Amino acid sequence: MSAPDVVAQQQAALFDLYRRHVGPGDRYALVDFPDHANVGDSAIWLGEVAILRAVTGRDPDYVATWDGFDSAAFRAASPKGVVFLHGGGNLGDIWRHHQTFRETVLATVRDRRVVQLPQSIHFRAPGGIAAFGTLVAAHPDFHLAVRDRASLALAQRHWDCPVTLAPDSAFAIGRQHRGVADVGTLLLLRSDDERVAHDPAIVGERPDALVCDWLDDGPLPGRTAGEPAAAYCHRLARARVDRGLALLSRGRRIVTDRLHAHILATLLDIPHVALDNDYGKLSAYIACWTAASPLLAARADGA
């Protein structure tokens, strides 16, 4: 299977997922906008919006960050329709503020369907699985999408809700234009709570290497007078993704332990090595969706 086939396969699966919940003209809300520098979450947001626009023909009635959600404003702007929760890798207890927000939505928005867009699941403290399960069981119409088979097995074993295996929504942004490379190897490695020490033979000193992460924002656009929140969020996400694409384009070859560096490298058609984060997120995703890509120079475990 070629790299374009891998991309097309995931895009088709994404459209199938979203069309289960909305159709032409349907209203909806999309919440937990990732207003932070991590490029991957912005890529997911752009993919989510791209599919939702394509399927419904409209922008979300309401968007909000995890700490900017206002129940009254939400009800006024979005009196009906599905509530979509932004996907990613924060269903669990590593990134607690996002999980707390997810739990708040499940506890307070009970009069309509709530759809968790594709996530990877990881709880370091096992008690959190049961606690979240209590909220899931109490919600009358919660639907969960997960990005890998381990997350699927966990959710089906512990939570009483429909669970769907689906790709990461960032694939919906499609093929991207590659800029000019100026370094032999770009080592884009995590510097946050999911980092792990890698084999020095894989990520050791290289004379042609640039070692970096993508957690520092560059200049960001300001919000213009009267600009809808959804439009401004889209411009912010686009600016962050453009920064990430420019960074990745610098490498003739990439070594990374970030899932979205792997995804964006695939969309940029750049050969790369994918290593795992601290709980195996990349190897789980690759085994499920992208193992056939010829751009992968090694498995996610470095072998």
CSV table of C-alpha atoms in Angstrom, one decimal, residues 221-230 232 235:
chain,number,residue,atom,x,y,z
A,221,PRO,CA,-2.9,36.5,14.6
A,222,GLY,CA,-5.1,38.7,16.7
A,223,ARG,CA,-8.8,38.6,16.7
A,224,THR,CA,-10.4,41.2,14.5
A,225,ALA,CA,-13.5,43.2,15.5
A,226,GLY,CA,-16.6,41.2,15.0
A,227,GLU,CA,-14.8,38.1,14.0
A,228,PRO,CA,-16.8,34.9,15.0
A,229,ALA,CA,-15.0,32.8,17.5
A,230,ALA,CA,-15.1,29.8,15.2
A,232,TYR,CA,-10.7,33.1,14.9
A,235,ARG,CA,-6.9,31.1,12.0
